[in-house]
mmCIF file of C-alpha atoms in Angstrom:
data_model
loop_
_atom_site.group_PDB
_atom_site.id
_atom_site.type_symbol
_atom_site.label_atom_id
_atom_site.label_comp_id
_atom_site.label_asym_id
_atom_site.label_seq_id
_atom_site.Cartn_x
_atom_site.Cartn_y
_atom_site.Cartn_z
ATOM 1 C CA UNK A 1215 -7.720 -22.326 0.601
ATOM 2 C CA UNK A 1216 -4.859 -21.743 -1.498
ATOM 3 C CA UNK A 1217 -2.078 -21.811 1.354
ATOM 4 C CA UNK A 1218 -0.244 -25.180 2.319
ATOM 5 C CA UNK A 1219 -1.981 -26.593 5.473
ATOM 6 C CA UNK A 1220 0.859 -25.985 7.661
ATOM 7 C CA UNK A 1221 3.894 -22.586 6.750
ATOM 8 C CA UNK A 1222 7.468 -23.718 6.342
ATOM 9 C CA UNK A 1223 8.282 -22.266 9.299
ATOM 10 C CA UNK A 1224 5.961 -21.494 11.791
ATOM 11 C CA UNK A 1225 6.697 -19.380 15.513
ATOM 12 C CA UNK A 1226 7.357 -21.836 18.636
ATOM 13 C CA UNK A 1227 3.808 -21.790 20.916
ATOM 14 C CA UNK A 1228 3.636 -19.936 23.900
ATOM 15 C CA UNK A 1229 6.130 -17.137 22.444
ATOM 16 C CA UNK A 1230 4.979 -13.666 23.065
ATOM 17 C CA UNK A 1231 3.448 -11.207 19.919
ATOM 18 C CA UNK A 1232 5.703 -9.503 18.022
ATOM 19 C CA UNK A 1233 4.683 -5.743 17.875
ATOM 20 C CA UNK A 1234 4.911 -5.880 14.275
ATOM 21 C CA UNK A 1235 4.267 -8.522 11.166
ATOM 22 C CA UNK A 1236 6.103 -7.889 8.202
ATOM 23 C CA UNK A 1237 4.771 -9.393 4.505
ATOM 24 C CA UNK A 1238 6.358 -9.847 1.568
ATOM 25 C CA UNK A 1239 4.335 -10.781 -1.301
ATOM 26 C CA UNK A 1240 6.932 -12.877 -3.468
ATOM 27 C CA UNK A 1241 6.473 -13.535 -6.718
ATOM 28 C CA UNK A 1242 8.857 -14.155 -9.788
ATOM 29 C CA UNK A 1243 11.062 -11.675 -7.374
ATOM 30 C CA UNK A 1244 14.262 -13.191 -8.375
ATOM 31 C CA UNK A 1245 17.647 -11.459 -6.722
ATOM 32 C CA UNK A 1246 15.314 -7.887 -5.395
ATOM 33 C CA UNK A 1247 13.812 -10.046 -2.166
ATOM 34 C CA UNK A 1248 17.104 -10.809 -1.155
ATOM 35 C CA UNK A 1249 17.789 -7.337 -0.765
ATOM 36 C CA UNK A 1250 14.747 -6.642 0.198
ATOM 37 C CA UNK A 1251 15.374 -9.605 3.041
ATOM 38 C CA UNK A 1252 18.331 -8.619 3.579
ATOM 39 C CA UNK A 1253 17.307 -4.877 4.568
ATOM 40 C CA UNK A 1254 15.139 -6.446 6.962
ATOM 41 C CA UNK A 1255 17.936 -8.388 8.432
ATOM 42 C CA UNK A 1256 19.666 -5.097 9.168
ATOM 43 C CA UNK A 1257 16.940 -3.332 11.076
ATOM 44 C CA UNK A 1258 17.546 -1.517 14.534
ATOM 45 C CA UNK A 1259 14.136 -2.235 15.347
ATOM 46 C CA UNK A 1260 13.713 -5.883 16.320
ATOM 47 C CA UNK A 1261 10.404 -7.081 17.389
ATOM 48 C CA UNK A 1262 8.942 -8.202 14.475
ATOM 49 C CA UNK A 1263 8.251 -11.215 12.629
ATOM 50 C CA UNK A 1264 8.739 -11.786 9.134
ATOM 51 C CA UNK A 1265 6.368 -13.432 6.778
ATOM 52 C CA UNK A 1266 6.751 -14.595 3.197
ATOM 53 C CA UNK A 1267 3.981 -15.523 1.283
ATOM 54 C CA UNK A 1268 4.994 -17.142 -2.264
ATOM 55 C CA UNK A 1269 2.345 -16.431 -4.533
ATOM 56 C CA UNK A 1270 2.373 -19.555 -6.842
ATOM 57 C CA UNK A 1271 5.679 -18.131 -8.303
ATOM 58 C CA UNK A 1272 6.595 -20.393 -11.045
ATOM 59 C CA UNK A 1273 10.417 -19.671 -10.627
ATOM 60 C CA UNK A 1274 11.341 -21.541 -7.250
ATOM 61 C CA UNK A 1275 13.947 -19.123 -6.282
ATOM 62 C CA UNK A 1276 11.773 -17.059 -4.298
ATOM 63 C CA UNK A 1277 11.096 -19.917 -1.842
ATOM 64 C CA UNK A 1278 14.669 -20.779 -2.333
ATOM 65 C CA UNK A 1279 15.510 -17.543 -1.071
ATOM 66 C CA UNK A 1280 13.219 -17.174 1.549
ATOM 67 C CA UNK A 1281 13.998 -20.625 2.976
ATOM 68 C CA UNK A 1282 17.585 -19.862 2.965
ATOM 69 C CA UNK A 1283 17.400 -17.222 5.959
ATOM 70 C CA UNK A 1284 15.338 -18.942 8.938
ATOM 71 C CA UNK A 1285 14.321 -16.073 10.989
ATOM 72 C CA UNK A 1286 11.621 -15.841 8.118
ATOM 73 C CA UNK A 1287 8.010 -17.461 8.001
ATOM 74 C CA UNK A 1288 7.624 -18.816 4.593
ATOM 75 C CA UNK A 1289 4.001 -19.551 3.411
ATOM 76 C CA UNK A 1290 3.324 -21.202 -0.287
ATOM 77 C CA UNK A 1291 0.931 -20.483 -2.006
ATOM 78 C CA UNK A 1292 -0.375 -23.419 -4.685
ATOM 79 C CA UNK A 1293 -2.127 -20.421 -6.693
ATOM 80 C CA UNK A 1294 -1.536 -16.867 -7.196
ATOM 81 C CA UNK A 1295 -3.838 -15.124 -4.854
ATOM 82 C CA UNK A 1296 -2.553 -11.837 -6.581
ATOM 83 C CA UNK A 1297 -0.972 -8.764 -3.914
ATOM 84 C CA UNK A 1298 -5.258 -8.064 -2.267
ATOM 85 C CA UNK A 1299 -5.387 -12.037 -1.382
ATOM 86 C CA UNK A 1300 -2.051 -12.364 -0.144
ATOM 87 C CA UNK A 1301 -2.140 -9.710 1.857
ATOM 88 C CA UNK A 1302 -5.545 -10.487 3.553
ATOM 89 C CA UNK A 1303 -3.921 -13.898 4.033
ATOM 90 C CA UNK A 1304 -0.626 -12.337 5.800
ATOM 91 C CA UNK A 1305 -3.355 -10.214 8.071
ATOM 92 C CA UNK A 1306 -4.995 -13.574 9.211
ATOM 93 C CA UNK A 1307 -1.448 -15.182 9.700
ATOM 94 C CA UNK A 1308 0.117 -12.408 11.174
ATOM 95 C CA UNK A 1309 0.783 -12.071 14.990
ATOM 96 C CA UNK A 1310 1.587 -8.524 15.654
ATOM 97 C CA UNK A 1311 -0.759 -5.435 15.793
ATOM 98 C CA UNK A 1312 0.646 -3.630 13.332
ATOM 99 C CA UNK A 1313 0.831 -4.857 10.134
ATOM 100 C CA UNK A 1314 3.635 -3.777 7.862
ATOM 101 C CA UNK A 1315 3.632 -4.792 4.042
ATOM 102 C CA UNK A 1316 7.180 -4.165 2.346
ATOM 103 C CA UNK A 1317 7.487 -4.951 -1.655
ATOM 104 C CA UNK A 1318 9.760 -7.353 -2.755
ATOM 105 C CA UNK A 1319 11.317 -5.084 -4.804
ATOM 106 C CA UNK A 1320 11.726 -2.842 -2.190
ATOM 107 C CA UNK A 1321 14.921 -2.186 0.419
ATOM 108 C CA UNK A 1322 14.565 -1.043 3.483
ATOM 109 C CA UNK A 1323 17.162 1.486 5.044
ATOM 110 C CA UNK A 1324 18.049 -0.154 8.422
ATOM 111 C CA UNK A 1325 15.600 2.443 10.849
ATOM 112 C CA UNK A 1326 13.073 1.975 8.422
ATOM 113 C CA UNK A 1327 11.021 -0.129 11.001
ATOM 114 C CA UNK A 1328 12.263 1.911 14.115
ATOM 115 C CA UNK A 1329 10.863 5.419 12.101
ATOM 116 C CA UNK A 1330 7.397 3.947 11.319
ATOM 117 C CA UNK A 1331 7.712 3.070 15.398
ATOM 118 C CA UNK A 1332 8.620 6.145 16.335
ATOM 119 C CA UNK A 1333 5.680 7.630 14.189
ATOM 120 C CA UNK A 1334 2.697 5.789 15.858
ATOM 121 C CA UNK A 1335 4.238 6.733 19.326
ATOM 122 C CA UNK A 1336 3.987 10.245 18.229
ATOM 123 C CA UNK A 1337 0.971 10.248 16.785
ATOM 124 C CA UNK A 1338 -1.643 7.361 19.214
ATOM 125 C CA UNK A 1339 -4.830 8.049 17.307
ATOM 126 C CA UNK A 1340 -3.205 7.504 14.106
ATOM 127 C CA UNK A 1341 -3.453 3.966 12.537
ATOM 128 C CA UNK A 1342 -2.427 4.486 9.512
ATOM 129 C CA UNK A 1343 1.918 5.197 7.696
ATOM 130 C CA UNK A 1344 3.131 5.507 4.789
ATOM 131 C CA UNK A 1345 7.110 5.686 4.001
ATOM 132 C CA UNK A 1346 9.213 7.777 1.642
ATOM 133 C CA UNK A 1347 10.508 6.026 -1.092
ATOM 134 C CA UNK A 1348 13.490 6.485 -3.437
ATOM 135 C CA UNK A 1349 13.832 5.134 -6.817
ATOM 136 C CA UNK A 1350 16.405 2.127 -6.496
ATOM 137 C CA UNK A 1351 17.048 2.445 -10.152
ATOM 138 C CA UNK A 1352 17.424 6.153 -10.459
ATOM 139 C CA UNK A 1353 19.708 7.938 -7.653
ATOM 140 C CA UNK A 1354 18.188 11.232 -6.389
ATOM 141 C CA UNK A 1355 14.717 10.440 -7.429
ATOM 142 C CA UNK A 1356 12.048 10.199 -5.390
ATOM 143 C CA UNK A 1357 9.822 6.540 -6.060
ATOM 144 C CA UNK A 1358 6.642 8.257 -4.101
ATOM 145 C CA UNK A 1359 5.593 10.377 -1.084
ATOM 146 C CA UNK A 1360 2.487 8.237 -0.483
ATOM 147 C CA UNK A 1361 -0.743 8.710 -3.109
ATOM 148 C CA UNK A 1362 -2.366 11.320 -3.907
ATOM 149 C CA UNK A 1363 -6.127 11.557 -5.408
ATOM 150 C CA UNK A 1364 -6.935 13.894 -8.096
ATOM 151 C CA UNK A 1365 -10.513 15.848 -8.811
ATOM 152 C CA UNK A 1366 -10.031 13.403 -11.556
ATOM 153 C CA UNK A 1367 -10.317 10.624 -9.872
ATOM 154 C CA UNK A 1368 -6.741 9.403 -10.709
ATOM 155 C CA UNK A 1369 -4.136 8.632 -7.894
ATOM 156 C CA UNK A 1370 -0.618 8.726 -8.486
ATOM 157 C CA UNK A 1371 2.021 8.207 -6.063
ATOM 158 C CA UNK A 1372 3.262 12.033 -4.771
ATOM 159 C CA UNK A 1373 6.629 12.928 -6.438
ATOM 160 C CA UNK A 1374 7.517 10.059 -8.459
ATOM 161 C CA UNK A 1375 10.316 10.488 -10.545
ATOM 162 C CA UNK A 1376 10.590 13.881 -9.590
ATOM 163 C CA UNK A 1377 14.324 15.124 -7.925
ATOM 164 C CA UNK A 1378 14.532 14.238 -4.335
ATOM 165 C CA UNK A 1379 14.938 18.137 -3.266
ATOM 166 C CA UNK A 1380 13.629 17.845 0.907
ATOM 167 C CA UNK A 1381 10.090 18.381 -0.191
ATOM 168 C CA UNK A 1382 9.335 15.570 1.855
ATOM 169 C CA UNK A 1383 7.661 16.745 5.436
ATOM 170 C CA UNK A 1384 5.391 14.377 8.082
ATOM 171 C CA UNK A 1385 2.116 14.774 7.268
ATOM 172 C CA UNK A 1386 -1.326 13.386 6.363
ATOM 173 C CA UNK A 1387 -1.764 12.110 2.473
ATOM 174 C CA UNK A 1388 -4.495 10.395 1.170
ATOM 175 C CA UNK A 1389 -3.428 6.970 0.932
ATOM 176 C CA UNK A 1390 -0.541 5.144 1.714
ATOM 177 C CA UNK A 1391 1.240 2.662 -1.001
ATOM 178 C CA UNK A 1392 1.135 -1.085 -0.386
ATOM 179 C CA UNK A 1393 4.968 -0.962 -0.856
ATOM 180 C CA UNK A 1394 5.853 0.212 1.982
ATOM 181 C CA UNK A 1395 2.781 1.018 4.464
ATOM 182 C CA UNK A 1396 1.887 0.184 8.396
ATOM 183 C CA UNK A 1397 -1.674 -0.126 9.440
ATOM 184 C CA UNK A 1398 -3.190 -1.100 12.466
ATOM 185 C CA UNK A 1399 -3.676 -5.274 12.290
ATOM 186 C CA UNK A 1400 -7.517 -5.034 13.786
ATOM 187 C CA UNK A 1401 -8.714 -1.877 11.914
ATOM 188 C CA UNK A 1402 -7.556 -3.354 8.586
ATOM 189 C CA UNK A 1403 -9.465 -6.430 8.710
ATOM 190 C CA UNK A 1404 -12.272 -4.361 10.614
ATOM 191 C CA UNK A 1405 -12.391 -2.306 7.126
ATOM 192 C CA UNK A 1406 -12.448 -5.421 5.182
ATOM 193 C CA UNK A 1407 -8.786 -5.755 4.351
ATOM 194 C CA UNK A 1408 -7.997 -5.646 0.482
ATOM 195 C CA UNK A 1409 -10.758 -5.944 -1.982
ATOM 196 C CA UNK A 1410 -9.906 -8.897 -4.021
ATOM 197 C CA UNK A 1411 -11.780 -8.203 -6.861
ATOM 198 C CA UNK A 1412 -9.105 -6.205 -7.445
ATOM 199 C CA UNK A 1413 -6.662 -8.590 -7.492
ATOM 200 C CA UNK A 1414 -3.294 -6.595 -8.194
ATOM 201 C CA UNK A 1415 -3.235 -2.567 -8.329
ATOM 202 C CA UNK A 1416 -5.127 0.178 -6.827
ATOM 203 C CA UNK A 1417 -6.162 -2.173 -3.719
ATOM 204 C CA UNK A 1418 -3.923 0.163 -1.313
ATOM 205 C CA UNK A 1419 -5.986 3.177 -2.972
ATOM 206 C CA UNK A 1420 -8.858 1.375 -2.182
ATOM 207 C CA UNK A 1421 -7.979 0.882 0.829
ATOM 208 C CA UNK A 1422 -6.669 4.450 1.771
ATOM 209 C CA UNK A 1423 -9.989 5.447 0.574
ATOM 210 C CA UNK A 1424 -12.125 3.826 2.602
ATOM 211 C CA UNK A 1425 -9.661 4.625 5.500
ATOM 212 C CA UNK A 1426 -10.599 8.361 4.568
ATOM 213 C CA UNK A 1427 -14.188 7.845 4.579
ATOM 214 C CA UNK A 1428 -13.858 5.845 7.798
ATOM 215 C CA UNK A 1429 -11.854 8.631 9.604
ATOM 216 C CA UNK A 1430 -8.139 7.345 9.884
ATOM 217 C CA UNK A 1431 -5.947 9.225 7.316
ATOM 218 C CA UNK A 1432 -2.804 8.475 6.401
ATOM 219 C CA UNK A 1433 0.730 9.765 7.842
ATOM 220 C CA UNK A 1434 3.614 10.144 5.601
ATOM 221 C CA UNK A 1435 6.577 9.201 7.758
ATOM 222 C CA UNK A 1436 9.728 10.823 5.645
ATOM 223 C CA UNK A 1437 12.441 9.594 8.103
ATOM 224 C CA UNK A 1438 10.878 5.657 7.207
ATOM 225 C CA UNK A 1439 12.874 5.455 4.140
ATOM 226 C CA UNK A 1440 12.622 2.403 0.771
ATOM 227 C CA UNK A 1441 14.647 2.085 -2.391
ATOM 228 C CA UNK A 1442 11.814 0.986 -4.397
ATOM 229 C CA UNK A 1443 12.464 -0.662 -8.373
ATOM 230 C CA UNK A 1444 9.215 -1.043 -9.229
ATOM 231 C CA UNK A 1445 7.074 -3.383 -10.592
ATOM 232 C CA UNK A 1446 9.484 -5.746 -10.837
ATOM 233 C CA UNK A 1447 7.138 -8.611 -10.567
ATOM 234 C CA UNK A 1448 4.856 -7.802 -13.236
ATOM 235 C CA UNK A 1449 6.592 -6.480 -16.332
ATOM 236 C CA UNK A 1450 7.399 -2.789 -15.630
ATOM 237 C CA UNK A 1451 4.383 -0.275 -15.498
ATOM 238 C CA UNK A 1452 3.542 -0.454 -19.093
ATOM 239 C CA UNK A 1453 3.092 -4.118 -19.285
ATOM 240 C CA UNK A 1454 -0.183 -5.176 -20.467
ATOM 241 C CA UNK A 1455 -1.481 -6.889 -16.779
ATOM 242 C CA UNK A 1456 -0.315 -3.394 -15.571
ATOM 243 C CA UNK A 1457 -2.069 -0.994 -17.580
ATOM 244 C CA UNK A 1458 -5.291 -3.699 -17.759
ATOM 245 C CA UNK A 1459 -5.526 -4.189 -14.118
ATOM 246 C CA UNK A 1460 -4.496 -0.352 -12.982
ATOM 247 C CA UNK A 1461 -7.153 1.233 -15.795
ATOM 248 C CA UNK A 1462 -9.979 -1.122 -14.593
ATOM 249 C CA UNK A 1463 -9.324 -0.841 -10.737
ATOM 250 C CA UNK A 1464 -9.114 2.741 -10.834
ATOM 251 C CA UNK A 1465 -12.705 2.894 -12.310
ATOM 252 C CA UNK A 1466 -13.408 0.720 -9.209
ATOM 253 C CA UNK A 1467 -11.720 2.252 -6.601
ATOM 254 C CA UNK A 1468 -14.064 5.493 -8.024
ATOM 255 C CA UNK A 1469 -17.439 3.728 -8.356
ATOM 256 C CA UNK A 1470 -16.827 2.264 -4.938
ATOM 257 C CA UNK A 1471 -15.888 4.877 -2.752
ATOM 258 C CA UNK A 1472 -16.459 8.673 -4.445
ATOM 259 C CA UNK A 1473 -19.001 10.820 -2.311
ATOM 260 C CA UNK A 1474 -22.271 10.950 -3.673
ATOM 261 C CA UNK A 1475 -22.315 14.419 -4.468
ATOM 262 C CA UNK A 1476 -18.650 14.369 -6.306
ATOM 263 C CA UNK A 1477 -19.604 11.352 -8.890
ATOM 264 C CA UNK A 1478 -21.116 13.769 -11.441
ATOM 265 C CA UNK A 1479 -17.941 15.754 -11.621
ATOM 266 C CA UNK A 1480 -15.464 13.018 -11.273
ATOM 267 C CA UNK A 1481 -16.798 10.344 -13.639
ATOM 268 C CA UNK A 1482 -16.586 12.539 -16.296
ATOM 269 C CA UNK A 1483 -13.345 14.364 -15.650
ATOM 270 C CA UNK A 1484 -11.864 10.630 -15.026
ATOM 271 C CA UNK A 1485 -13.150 9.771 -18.830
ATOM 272 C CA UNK A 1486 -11.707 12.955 -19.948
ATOM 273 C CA UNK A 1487 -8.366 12.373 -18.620
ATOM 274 C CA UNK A 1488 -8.208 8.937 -19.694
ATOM 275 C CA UNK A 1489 -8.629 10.091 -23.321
ATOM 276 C CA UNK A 1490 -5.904 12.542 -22.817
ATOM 277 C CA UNK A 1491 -3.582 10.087 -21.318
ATOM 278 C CA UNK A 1492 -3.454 7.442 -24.095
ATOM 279 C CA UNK A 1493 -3.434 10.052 -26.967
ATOM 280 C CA UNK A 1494 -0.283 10.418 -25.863
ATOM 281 C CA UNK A 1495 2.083 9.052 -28.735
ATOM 282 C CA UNK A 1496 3.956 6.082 -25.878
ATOM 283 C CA UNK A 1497 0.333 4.873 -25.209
ATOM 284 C CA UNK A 1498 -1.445 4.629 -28.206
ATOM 285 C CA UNK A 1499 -0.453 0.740 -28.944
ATOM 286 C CA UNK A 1500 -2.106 0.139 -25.812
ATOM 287 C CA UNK A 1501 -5.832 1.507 -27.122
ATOM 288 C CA UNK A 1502 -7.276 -1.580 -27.625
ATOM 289 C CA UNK A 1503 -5.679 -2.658 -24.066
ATOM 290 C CA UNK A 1504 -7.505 0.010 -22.809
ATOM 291 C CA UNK A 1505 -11.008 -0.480 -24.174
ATOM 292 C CA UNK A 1506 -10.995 -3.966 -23.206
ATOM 293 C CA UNK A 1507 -10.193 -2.433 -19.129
ATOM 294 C CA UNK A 1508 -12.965 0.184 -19.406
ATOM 295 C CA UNK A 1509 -15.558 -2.495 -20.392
ATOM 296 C CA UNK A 1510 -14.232 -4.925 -18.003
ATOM 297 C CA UNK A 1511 -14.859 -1.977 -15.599
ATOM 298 C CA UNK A 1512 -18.261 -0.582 -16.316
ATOM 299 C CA UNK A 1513 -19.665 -4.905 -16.606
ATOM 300 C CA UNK A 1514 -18.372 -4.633 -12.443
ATOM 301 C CA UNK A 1515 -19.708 -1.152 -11.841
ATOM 302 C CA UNK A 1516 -22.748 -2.682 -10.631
ATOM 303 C CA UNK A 1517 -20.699 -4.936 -8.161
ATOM 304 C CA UNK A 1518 -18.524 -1.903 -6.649
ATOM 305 C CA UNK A 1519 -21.342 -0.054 -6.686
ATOM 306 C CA UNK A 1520 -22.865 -2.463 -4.183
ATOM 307 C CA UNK A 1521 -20.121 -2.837 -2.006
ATOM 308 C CA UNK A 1522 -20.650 0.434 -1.324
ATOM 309 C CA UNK A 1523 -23.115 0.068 1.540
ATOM 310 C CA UNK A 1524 -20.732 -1.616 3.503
ATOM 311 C CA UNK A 1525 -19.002 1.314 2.942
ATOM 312 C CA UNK A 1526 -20.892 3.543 3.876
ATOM 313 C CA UNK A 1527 -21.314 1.328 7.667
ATOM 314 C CA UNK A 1528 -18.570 2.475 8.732
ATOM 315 C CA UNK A 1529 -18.026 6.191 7.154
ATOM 316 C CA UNK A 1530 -17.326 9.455 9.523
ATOM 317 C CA UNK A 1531 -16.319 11.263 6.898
ATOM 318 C CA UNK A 1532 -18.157 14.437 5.201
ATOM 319 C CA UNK A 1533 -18.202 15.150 1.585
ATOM 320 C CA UNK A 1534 -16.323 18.080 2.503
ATOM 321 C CA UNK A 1535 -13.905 16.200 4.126
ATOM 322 C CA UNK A 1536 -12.918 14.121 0.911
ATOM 323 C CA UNK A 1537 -13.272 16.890 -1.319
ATOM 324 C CA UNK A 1538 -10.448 19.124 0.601
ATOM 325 C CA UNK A 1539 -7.977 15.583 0.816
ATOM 326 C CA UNK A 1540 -8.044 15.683 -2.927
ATOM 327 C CA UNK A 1541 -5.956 17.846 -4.767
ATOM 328 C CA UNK A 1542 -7.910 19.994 -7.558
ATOM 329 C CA UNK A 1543 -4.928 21.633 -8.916
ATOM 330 C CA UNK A 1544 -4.774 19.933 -12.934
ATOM 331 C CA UNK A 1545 -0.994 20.638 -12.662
ATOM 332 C CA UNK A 1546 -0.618 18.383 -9.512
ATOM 333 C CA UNK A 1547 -1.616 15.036 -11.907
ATOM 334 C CA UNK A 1548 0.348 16.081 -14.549
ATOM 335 C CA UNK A 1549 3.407 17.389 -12.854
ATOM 336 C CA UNK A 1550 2.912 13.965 -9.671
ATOM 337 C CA UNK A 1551 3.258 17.085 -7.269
ATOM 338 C CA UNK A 1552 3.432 15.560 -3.532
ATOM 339 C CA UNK A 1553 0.152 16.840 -1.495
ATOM 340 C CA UNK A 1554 1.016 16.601 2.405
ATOM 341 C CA UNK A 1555 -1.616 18.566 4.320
ATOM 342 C CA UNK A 1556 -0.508 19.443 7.551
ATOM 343 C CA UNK A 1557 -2.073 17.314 10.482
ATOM 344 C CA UNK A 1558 -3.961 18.772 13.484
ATOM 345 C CA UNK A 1559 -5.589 17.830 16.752
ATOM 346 C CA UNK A 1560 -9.046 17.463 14.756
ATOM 347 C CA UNK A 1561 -7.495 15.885 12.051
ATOM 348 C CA UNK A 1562 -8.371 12.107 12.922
ATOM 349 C CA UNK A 1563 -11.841 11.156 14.285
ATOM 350 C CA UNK A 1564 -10.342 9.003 16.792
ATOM 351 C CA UNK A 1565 -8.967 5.251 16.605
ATOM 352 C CA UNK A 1566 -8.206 4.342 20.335
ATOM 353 C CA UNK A 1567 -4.285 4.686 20.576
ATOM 354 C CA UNK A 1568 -2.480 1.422 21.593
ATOM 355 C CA UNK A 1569 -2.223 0.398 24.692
ATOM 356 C CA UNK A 1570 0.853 -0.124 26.347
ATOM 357 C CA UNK A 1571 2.485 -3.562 27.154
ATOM 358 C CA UNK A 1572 -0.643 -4.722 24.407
ATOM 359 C CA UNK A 1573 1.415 -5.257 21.308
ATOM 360 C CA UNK A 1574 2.410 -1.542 21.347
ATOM 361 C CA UNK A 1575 6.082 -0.853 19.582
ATOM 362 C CA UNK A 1576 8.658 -0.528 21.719
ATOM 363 C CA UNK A 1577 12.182 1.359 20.388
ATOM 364 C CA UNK A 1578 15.534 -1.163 20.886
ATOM 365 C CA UNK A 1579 16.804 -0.731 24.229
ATOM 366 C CA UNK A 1580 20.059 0.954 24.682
ATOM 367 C CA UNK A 1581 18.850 4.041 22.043
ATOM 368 C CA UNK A 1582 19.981 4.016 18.334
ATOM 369 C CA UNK A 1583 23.574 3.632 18.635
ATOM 370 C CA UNK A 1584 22.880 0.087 20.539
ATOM 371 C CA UNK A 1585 24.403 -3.124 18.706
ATOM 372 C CA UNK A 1586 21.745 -4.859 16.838
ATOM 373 C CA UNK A 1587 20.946 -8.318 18.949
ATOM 374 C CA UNK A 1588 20.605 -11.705 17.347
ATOM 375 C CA UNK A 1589 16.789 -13.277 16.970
ATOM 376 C CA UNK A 1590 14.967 -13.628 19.829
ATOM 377 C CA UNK A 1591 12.227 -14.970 18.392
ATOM 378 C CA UNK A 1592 11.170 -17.567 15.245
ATOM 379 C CA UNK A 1593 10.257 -15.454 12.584
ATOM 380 C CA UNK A 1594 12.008 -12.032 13.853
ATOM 381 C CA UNK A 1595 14.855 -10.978 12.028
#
């Protein structure tokens, strides 16, 4: 097992669960998780714990930072686990039943938390949020409204880089994004957690789809609001491990989880968008990039392609039901048009809602206006 037998800083015995676990996946995150850390500091919602895993970063300052502010639990790794591992890891470690994973490169507004909260008390058979995220780097830009899955079989995150303009509304999307999404602790591992084949990009899509095919869809939460950079930790999107590891996964997150009946239409319209893509004059040096990720796809079709029968265990969902959560519209992919569909009573086949006094989120007493208390407990902020 790749984490250290015993955390930095583990919680006292005998405290009480926190009604949420934060992760942060560290790695090479230099001076963005200390704002991201710092966000979490700030939060009006207080019962949660925070846990930092540090992914075998070879620049120390990650654990540096994280050991600098001791509300945190800080877990080293000795190898890089990539974001799937480490965040199956933070699901075993974690205490709370919701699980909340937060980018490094990510700040939180301070009712960030408290609006997720809010959310799943609103919503009880829901299990699944996703947040609104602005670019850090680029004021009045929208970073993503959760992800969106085209006919083609290509997700994109809903309105990036388009002008933050209020199109943001609560509703269901398809998936949420691993930078800032809250998922119920027990159904996540019940689904299998993060495939870790996949090791970094597309596992949330992954994920999202086989939350759609298992009946929990995914909320967007627009008052639960990020400054997100970016890929910060891996190069920028058009680094080479980026476009690799997101061309290759994306085959996998298709061959693993597309209905049946849509794989003739979307394997092909997935190829045909692919060429289109890296015609494009920015992507051509990346051709032979890309070659090398389609035939390191297709050599673990046969593995995907087996996983889904597990699948398929624990799917509610029709064909129908997937087709209408994509979007078919050509313009959407091109244009990274947000698709919310509007949620309703029939909407989610029906996780049990939480229970009260049983880990369920509580809002900070004294209503939003109430001074933010000191740490009640090791590993809250």
């Amino acid at each position: 097992m790749a984490q250290r037998a015993s955390d930095d800083k583990s919680p006292g015995g005998g405290e009480p669960p926190p009604a949420l676990s934060v992760c942060v996946i560290a790695y090479n995150s230099g001076p963005t998780l200390a704002e991201c850390l710092d966000g979490l500091a700030a939060q009006t919602f207080r019962d949660f714990e925070t846990l930092i895993i540090d992914n075998a970063s070879p620049d120390p300052g990650d654990a540096e930072i994280a050991a600098a502010r001791p509300w945190t639990r800080l877990v080293r790794n000795t190898e890089n686990l990539g974001f799937a591992g480490a965040g199956n890891q933070a699901a075993r470690l974690a205490r709370g039943r919701w699980l909340v994973l937060l980018n490094p490169d990510a700040r939180p507004e301070p009712d960030w938390l408290a609006a997720l909260v809010a959310a799943a008390d609103r919503h009880p058979t829901l299990q699944a949020f996703t947040s609104k995220q602005l670019a850090a780097d680029a004021p009045g830009m929208l970073d993503g409204l959760g992800d969106v899955m085209s006919i083609t079989g290509i997700p994109y995150r809903g309105g990036y880089l388009n002008l933050d303009v209020g199109q943001a509304r609560e509703g269901l999307v398809f998936s949420p994004c691993g930078a800032a999404m809250m998922i119920d602790r027990a159904l996540f591992q019940a689904l299998g957690g993060f495939d870790e084949d996949f090791f970094c990009y597309g596992e949330d899509v992954d994920l999202g789809y086989r939350l759609q095919l298992a009946g929990h869809p995914t909320l967007l939460v627009p008052d639960a609001v990020v400054h997100h950079y970016g890929s910060a930790s891996t190069g920028g999107r058009k680094s080479e491990f980026a476009v690799f590891h997101g061309t290759r996964n994306r085959f996998w997150v298709l061959f693993k989880n597309t209905p049946g009946l849509l794989l003739p239409l979307v394997v092909p319209l997935h190829l045909l968008a692919l060429m289109l893509i890296y015609a494009r004059a920015e992507n051509r040096p990346h051709i032979r990039l890309i070659l090398k990720a389609v035939r390191a796809a297709f050599a673990g079709a046969t593995k995907m392609l087996a996983k889904r029968r597990e699948i398929g265990r624990h799917r509610r969902a029709s064909f129908w039901d997937i087709a209408r959560a994509m979007t078919w519209n050509p313009r959407d992919l091109s244009g990274r048009r947000p698709v919310i569909r509007k949620l309703s009573p029939s909407t989610a086949f029906g996780g049990p809602p939480h229970p009260a006094g049983e880990g369920a989120a509580k809002p900070p007493e004294g209503g939003s206006d109430a001074p933010t208390p000191p740490p009640t407990r090791s590993g809250a902020a």
